[in-house]
Coordinates of C-alpha atoms and ligand atoms in Angstrom, one line a residue:
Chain A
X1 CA -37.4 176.2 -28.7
X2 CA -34.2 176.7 -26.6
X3 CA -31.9 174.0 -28.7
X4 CA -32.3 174.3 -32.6
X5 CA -29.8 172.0 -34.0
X6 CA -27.5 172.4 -36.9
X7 CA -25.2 170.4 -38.6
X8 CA -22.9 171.7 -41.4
X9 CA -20.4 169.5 -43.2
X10 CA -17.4 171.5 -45.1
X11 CA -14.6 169.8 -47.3
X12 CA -11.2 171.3 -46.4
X13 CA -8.3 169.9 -48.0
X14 CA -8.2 166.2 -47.5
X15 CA -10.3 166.5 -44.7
X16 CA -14.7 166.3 -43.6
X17 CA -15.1 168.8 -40.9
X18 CA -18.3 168.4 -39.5
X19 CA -20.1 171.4 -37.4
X20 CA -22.6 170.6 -34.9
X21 CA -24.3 173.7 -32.8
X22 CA -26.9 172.8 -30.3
X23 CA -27.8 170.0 -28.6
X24 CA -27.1 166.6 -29.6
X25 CA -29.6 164.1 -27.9
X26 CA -32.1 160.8 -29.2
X27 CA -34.1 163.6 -30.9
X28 CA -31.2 165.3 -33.0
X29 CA -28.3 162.1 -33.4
X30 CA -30.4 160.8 -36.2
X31 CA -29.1 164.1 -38.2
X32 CA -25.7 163.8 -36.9
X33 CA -25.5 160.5 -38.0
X34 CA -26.8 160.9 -41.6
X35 CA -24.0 163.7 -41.4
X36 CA -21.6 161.6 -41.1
X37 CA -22.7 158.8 -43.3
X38 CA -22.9 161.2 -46.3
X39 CA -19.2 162.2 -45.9
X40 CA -17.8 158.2 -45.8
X41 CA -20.8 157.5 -49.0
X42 CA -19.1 160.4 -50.3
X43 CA -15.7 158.4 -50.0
X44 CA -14.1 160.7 -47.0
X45 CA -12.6 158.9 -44.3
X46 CA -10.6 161.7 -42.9
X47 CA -13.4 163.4 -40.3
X48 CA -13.2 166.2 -37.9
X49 CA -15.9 166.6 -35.6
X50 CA -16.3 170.6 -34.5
X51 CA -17.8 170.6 -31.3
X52 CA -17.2 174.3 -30.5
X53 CA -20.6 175.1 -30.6
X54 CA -21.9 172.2 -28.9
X55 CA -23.8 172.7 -26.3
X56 CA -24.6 169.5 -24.8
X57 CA -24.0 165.2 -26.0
X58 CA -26.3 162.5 -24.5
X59 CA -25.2 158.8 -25.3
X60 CA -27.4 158.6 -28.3
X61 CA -24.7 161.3 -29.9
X62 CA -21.6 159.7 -28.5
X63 CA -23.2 156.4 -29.9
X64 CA -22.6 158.0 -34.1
X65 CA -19.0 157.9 -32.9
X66 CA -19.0 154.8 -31.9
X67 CA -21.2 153.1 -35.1
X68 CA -18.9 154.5 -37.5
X69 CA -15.1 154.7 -36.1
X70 CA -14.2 151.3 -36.9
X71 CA -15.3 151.7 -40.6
X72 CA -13.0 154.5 -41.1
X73 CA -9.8 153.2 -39.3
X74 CA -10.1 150.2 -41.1
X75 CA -9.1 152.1 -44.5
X76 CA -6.7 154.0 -43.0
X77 CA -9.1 157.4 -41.8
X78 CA -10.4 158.3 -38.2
X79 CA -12.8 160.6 -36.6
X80 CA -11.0 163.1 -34.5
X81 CA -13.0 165.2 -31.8
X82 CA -12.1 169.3 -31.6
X83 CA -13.4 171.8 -29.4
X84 CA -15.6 170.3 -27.2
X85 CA -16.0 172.8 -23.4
X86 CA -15.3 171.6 -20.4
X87 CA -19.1 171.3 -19.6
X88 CA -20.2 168.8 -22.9
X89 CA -16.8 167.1 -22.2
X90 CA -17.9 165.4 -19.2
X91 CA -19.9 162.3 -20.8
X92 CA -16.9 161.6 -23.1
X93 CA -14.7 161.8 -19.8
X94 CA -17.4 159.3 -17.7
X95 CA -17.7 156.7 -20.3
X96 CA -13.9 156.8 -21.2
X97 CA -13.6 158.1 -24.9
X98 CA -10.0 159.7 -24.3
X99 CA -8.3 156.6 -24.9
X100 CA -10.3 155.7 -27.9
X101 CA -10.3 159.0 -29.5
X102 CA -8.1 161.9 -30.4
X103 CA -9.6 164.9 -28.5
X104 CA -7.9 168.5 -29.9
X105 CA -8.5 172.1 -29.4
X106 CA -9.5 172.9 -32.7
X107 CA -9.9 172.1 -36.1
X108 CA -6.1 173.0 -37.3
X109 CA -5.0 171.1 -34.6
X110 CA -7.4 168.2 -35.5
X111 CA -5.7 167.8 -38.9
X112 CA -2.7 167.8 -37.9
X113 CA -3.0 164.8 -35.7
X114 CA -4.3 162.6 -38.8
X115 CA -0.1 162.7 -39.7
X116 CA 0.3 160.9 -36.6
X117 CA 0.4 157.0 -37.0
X118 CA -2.3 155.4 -34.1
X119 CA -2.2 152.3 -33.6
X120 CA -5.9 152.0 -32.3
X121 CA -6.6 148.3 -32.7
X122 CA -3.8 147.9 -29.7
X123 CA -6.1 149.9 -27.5
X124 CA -9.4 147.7 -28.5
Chain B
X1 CA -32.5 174.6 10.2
X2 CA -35.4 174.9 7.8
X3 CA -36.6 171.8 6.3
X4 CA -37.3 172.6 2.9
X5 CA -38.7 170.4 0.2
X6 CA -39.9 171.7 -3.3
X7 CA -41.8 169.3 -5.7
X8 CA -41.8 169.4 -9.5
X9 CA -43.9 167.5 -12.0
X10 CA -43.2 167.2 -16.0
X11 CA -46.1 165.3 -18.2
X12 CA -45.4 165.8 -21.7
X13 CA -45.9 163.4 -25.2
X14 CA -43.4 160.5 -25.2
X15 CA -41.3 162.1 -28.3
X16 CA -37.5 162.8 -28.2
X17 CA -38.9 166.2 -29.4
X18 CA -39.6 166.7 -25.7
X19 CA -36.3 165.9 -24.1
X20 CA -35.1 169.5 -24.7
X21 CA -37.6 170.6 -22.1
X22 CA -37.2 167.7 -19.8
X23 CA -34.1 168.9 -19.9
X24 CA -35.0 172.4 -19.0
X25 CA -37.0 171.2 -15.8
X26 CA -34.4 169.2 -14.7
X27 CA -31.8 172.2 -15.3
X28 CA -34.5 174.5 -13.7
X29 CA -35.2 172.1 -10.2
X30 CA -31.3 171.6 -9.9
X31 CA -30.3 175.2 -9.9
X32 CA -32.7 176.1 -7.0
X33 CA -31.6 173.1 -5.4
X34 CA -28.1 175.1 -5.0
X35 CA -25.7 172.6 -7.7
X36 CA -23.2 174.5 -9.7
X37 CA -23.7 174.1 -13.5
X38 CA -21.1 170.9 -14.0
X39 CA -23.4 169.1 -11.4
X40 CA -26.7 170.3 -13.3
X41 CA -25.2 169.1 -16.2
X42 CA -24.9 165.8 -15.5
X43 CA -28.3 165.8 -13.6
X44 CA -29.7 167.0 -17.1
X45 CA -27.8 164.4 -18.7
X46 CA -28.9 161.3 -16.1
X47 CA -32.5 162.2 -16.7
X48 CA -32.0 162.6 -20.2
X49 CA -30.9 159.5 -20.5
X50 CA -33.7 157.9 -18.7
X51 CA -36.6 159.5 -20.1
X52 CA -35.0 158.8 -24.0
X53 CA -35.1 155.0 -22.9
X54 CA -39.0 155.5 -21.6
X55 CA -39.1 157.1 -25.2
X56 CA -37.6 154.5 -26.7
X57 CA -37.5 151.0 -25.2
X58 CA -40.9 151.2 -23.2
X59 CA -42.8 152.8 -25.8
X60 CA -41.5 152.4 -28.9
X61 CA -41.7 156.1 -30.0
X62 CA -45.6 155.9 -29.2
X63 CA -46.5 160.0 -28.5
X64 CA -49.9 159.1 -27.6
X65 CA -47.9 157.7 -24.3
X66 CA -46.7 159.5 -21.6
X67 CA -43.7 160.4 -20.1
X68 CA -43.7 162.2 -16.6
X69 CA -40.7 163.3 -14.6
X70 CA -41.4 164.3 -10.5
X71 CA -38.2 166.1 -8.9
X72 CA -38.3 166.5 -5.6
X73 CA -35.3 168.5 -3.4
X74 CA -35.1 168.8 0.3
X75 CA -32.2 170.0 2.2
X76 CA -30.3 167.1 1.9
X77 CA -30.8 165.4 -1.8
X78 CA -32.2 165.6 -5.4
X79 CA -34.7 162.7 -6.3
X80 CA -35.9 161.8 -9.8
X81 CA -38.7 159.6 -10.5
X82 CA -39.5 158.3 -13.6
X83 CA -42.6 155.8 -14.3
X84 CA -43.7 154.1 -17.6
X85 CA -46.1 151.5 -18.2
X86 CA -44.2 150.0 -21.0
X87 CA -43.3 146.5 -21.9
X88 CA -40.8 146.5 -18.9
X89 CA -37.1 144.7 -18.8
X90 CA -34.8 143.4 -16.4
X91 CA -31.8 145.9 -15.3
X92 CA -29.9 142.9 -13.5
X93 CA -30.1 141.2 -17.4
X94 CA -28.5 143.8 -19.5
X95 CA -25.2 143.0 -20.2
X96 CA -23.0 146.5 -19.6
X97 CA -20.4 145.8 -22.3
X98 CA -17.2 148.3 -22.7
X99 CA -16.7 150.8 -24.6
X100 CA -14.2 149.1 -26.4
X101 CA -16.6 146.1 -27.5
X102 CA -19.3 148.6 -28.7
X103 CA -16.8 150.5 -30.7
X104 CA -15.6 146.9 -32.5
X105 CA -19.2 145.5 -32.7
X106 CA -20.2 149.3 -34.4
X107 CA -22.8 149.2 -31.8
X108 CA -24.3 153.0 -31.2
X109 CA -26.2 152.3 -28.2
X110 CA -25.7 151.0 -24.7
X111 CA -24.3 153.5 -22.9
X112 CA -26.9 154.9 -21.4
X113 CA -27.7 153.0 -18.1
X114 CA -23.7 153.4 -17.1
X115 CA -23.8 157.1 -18.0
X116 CA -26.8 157.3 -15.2
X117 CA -25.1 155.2 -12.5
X118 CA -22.2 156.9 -12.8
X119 CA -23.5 160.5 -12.8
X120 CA -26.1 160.1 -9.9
X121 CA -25.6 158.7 -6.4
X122 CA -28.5 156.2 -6.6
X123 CA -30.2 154.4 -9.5
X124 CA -33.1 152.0 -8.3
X125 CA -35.4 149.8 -10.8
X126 CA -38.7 148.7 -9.9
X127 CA -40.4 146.6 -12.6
X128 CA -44.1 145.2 -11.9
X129 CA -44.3 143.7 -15.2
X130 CA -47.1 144.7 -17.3
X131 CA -48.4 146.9 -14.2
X132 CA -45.6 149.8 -13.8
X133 CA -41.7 150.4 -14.3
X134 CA -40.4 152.7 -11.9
X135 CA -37.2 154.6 -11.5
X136 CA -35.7 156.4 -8.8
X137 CA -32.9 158.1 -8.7
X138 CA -30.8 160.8 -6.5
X139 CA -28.0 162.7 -6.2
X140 CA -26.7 164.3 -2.6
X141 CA -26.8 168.3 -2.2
X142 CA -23.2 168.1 -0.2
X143 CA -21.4 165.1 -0.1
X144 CA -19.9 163.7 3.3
X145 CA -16.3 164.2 3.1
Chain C
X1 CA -56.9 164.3 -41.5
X2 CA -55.2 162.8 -38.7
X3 CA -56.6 163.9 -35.0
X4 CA -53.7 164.8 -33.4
X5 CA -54.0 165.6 -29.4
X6 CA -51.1 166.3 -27.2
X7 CA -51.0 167.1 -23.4
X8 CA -48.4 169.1 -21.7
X9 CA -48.4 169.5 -18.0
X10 CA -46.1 171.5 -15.7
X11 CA -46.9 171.3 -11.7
X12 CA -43.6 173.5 -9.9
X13 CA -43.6 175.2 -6.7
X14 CA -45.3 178.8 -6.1
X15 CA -42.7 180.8 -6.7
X16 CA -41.8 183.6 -9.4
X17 CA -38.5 182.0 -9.7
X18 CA -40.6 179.8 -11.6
X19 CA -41.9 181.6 -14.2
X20 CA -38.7 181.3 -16.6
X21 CA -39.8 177.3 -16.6
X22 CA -43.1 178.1 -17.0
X23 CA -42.4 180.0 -20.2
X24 CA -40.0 177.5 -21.3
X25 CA -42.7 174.8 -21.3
X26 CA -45.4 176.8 -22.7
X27 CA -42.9 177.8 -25.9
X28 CA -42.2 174.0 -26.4
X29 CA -45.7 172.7 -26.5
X30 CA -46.4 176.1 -28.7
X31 CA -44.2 175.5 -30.9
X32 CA -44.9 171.6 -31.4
X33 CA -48.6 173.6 -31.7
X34 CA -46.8 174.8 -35.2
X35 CA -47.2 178.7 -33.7
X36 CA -44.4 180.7 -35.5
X37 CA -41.7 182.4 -33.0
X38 CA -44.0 185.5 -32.4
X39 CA -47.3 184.1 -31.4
X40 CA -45.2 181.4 -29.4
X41 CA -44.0 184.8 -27.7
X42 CA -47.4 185.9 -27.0
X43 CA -48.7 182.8 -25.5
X44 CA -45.6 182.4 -23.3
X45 CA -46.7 186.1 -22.0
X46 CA -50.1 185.1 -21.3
X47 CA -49.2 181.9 -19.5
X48 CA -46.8 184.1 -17.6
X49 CA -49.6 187.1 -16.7
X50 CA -51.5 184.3 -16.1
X51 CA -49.0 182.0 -13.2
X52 CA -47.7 185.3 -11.6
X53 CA -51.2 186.2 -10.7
X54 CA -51.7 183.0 -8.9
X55 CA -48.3 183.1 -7.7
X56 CA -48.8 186.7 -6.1
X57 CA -52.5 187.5 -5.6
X58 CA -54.1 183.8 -5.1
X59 CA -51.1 182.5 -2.9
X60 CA -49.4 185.7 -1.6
X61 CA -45.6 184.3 -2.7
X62 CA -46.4 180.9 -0.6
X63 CA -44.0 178.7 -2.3
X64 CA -45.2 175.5 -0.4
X65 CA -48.0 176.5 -3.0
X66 CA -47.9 174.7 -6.2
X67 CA -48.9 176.0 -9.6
X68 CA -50.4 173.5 -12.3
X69 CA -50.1 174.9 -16.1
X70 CA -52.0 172.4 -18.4
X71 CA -51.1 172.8 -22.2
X72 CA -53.4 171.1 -25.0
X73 CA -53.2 171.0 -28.8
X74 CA -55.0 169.2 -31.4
X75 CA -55.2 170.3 -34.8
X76 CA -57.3 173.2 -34.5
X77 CA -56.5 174.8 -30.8
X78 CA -53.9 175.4 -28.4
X79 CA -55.6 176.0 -24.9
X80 CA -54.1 176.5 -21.2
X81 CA -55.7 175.8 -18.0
X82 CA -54.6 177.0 -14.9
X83 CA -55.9 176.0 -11.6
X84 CA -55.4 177.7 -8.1
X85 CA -57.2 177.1 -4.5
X86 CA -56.3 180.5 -3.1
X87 CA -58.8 183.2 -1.9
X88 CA -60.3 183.8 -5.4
X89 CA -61.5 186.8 -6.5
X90 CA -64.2 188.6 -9.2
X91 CA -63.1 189.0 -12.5
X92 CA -66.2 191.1 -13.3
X93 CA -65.4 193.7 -10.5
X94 CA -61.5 194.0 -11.6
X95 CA -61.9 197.8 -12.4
X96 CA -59.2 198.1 -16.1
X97 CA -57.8 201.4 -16.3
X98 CA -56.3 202.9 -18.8
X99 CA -52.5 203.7 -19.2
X100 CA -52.8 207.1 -19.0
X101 CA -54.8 206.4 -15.8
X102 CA -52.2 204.0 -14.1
X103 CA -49.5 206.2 -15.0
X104 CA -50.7 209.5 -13.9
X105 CA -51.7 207.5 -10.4
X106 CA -48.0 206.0 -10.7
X107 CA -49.4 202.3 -10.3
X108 CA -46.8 199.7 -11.2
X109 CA -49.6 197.0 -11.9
X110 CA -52.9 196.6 -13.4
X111 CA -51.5 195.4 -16.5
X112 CA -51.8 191.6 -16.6
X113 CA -55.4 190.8 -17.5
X114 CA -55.5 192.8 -20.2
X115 CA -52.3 191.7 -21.8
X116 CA -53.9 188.1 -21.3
X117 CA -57.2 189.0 -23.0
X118 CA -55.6 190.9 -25.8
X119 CA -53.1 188.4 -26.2
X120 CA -55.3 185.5 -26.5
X121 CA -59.0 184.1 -28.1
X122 CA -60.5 183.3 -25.0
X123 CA -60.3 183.8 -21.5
X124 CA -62.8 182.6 -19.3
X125 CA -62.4 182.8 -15.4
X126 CA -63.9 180.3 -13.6
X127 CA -63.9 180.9 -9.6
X128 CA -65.8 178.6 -6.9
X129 CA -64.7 180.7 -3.8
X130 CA -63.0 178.6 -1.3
X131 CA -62.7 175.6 -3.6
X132 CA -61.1 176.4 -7.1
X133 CA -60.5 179.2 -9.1
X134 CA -59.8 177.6 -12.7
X135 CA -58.2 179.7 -15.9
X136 CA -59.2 179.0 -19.4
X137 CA -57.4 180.6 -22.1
X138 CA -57.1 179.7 -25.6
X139 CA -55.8 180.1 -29.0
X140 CA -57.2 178.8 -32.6
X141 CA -54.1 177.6 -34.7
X142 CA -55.2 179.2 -38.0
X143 CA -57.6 182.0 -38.0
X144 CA -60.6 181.4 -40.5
X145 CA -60.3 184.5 -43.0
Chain D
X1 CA -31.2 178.6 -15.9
X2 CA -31.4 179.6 -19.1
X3 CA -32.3 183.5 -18.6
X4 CA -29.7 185.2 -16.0
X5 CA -30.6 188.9 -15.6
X6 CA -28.6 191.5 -15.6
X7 CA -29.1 195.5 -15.0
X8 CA -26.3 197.6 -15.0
X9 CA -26.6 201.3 -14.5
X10 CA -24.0 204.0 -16.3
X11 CA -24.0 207.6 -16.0
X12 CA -23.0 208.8 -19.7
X13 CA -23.0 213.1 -20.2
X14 CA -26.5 214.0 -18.4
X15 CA -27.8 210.9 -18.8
X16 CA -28.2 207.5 -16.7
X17 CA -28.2 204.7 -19.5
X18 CA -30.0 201.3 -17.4
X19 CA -29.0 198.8 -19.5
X20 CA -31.2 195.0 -19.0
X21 CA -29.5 192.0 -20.1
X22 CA -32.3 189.1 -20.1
X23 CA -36.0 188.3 -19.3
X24 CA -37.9 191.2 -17.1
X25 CA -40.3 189.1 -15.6
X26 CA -42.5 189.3 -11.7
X27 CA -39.3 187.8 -10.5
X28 CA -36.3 190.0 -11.9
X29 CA -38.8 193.5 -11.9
X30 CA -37.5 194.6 -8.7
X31 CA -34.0 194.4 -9.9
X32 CA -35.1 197.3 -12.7
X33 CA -37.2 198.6 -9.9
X34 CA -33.9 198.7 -8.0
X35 CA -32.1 200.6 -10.3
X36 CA -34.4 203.0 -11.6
X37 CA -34.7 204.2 -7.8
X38 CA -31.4 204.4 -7.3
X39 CA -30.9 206.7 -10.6
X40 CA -33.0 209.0 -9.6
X41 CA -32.5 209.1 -6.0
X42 CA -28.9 210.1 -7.1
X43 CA -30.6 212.6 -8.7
X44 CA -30.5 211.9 -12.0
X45 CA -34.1 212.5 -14.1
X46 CA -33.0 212.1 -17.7
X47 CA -32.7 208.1 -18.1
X48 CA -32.5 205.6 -20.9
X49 CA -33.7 202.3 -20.9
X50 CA -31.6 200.4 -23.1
X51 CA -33.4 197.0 -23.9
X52 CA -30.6 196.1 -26.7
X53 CA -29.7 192.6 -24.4
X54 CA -33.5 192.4 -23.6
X55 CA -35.0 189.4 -24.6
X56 CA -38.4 189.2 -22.4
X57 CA -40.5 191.6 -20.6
X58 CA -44.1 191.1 -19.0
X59 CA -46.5 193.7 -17.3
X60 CA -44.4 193.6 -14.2
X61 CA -41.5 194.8 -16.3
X62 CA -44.1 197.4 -18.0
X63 CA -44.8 198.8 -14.5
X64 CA -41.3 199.9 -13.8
X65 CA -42.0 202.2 -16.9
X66 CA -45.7 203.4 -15.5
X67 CA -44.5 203.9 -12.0
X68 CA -41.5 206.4 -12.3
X69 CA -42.3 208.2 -15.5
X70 CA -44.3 210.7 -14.2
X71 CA -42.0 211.5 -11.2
X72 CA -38.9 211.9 -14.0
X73 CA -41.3 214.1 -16.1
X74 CA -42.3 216.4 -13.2
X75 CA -39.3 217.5 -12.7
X76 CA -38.1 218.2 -16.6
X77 CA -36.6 214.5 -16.8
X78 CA -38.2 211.6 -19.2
X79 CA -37.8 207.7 -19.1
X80 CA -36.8 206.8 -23.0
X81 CA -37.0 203.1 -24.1
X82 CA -34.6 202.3 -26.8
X83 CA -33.1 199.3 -28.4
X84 CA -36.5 197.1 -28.5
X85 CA -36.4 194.1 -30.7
X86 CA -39.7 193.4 -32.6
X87 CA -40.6 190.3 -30.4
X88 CA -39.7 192.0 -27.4
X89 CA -41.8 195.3 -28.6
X90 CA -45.1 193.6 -28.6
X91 CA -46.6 193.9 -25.0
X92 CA -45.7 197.8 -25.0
X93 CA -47.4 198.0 -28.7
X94 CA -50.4 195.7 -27.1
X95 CA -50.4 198.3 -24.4
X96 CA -50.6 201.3 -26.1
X97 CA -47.1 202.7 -24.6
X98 CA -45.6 204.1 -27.8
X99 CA -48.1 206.9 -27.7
X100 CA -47.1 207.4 -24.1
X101 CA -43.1 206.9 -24.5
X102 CA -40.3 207.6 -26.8
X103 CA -39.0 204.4 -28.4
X104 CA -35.5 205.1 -30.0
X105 CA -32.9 202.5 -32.2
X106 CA -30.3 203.1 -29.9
X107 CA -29.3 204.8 -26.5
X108 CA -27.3 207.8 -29.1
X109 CA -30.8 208.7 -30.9
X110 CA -32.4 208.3 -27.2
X111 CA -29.9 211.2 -25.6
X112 CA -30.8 213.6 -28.7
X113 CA -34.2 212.9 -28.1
X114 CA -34.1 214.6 -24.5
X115 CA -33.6 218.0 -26.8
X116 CA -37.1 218.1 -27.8
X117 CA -39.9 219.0 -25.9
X118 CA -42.7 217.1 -25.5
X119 CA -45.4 218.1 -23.8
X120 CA -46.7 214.5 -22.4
X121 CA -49.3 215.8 -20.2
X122 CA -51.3 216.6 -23.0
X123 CA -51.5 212.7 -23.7
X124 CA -52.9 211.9 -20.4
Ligands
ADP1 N1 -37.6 152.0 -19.5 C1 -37.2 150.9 -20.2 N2 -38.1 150.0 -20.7 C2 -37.7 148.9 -21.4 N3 -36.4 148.6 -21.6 C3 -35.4 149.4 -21.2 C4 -35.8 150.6 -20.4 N4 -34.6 151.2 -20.1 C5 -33.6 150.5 -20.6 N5 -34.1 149.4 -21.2 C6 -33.3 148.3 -21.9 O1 -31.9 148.4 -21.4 C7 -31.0 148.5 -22.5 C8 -29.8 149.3 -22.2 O2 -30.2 150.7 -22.1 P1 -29.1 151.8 -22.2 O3 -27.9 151.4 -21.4 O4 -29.7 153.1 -21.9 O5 -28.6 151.7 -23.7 P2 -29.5 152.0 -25.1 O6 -30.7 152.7 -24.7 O7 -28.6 152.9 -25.9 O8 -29.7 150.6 -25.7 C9 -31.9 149.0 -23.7 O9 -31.4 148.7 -24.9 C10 -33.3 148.4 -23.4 O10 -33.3 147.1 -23.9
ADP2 N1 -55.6 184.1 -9.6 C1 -56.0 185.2 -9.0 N2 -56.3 185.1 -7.7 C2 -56.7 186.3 -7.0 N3 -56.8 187.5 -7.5 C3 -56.4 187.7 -8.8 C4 -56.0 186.5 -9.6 N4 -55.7 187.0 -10.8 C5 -56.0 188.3 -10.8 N5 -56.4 188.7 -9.6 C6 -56.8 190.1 -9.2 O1 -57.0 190.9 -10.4 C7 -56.2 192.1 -10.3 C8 -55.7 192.5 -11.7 O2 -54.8 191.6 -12.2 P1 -53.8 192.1 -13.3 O3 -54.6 192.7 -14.4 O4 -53.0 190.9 -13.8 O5 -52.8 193.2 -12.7 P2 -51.8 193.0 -11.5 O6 -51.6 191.6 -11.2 O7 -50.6 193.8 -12.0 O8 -52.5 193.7 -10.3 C9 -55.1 191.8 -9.3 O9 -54.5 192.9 -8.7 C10 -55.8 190.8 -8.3 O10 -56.5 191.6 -7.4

């Protein structure tokens, strides 16, 4: 197969940086998703998602940001979005995610940004 | 001018497993319909979309069902058809919510129809309840400027 | 045991632009088969012997041609069928020389078949002159020791 | 498309290294074909095939191989194949071509190679 997926989840200081590589779509979200619901079970609210090695998002992948972004603002965390190519950026552009989520170049820059006070309930 | 037109047919088991390679046909068609890789992307992207809802909605993850995708290219556009014989719904009836709502109401799904409407030209139910649920839809080779 | 049957089928212009698809689809049905990466490798080759022979010798590079590749699995085969309407031809009269042979008489073809019977179970040429020529190739998913 | 293919010709000491980057299927062939005419047309007999980037070949591919290799090896030259990975390997191993070819790691141990004689008519 052209696509294997893989998802790897690291702790790195304060933060859950979450890997994906491959293609995210309806077959492979349901992985991503149990990704991400291990690290806030795990009591992480602080997420990163690595999208370096992304190779392509359909909405069922940009829907685990959606499901689970309001759970971690309200306790004071956020997922933040690094990394992504021009190419897998364009369904975040379309449906609008810029204004509802912290896109960054990388991971370093990612963590960084959680300093940054966002008043996110003023967008929504 | 030569009037060209290339047909392309895909019939595989209605399983997410199989969107990679719907995928690759649609990536496949596009490219020697002349797009550049952004515009294959999101042609990849407006089929993926559709055929995941087949997948899903109309068939409830059935893979004794089928899902088949015709492309067809001439000079002028791309066309994507996409049948099922599923339960069926009605596109006017689906309440398009923002962004914003989805992300307060922790939904993770209804994006999809928007992501197709916006990335292709033309997006065209037919539903014949209980008979057949068509989809068209088609993207220009050079837009009018 | 469950029965477990699956159908694949790829239809796409004559064309050895083509054949890139062609192998994509085969290795996706393979490996749903449950094939590990090197037989998936030799079945994409065979299916790929297999289309550019219709491709070149049964429609002479016609790309208002179409080629059909039918895929099947269940739990105990994987088998391809592969249909063309060009001029046919006699399997049993297709003269296989060896290497040393092609080489020494700098041939450049001649190759194909036996890659495809090597590579596979079964082969099986059926050929109604004028009306079909029909492939059947196929591979058992775990060989009986 | 998932398999671009590449052939890029260097002339290294006495040698012309072909390098293919891809699948060498009926449809890229006469890009290889292409090239291995053009080496020796330039008048260069002593060429490596370097199939490090390789990821594909079919009998049309093969042919390339069958079709100049005894035109290289009149002359004193040879056509070395080096750099196969296992999967790739197979149709040349179905084929009986190692008997009729020298398969190499890499395009360094193909070059030395072109020291020894071998007298290849005697396989044919
Ligand atoms: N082919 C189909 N058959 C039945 N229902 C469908 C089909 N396509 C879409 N729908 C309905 O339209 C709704 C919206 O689809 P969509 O915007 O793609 O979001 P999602 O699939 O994430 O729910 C689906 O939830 C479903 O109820
Ligand atoms: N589908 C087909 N239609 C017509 N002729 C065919 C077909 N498949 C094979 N042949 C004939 O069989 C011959 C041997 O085929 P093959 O072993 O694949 O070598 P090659 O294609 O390199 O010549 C071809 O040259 C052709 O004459």
């Amino acid at each position: 197969m052209p696509n294997p997926f893989l998802v790897a989840t690291d702790s790195e200081d304060d933060f859950a940086v979450i890997r994906l590589d491959g293609a995210v779509d309806a077959h492979t979200a349901p992985q991503f998703e149990e990704a991400v619901q291990k690290v806030i079970d795990d009591g992480q609210n602080n997420i990163v998602v690595d999208c370096e090695k992304l190779t392509y998002i359909s909405s069922a992948g940009l829907g685990v940001f959606m499901g689970f972004v309001e759970e971690v603002r309200e306790v004071g965390g956020d997922i933040k979005i690094c990394g992504l190519s021009e190419k897998v950026k364009q369904p975040f552009e379309i449906l609008g995610f810029e204004t509802l989520f912290h896109f960054c170049p990388d991971v370093e820059s990612a963590k960084e940004k959680f300093s940054e006070q966002t008043d996110w309930e003023a967008a929504y | 001018m030569e009037t060209l037109e290339r047909k392309f047919t895909l019939q595989v088991p209605s399983s997410t497993e199989n969107l990679a390679l719907i995928r690759e046909f649609v990536s496949s068609a596009a490219t020697q319909a002349g797009f550049d890789e952004k515009e294959v992307a999101k042609l990849e992207l407006a089929v993926d979309e559709a055929c995941a809802n087949v997948i899903e909605h109309a068939y409830g993850h059935d893979a004794n069902k089928e899902v088949i995708v015709r492309a067809r290219l001439d000079n002028e556009e791309f066309s994507i058809d996409i049948e099922d014989t599923g339960k069926g719904f009605d596109p006017a009836e689906i309440n398009q919510e923002e962004l914003e709502q989805l992300i307060s109401k922790r939904k993770t799904g209804g994006l999809g129809m928007r992501l197709m409407k916006t990335l292709m030209d033309e997006v065209r139910y037919e539903i014949e309840p209980g008979k057949k649920n068509a989809l068209h839809m088609s993207k220009r080779l050079k837009k009018s400027d």
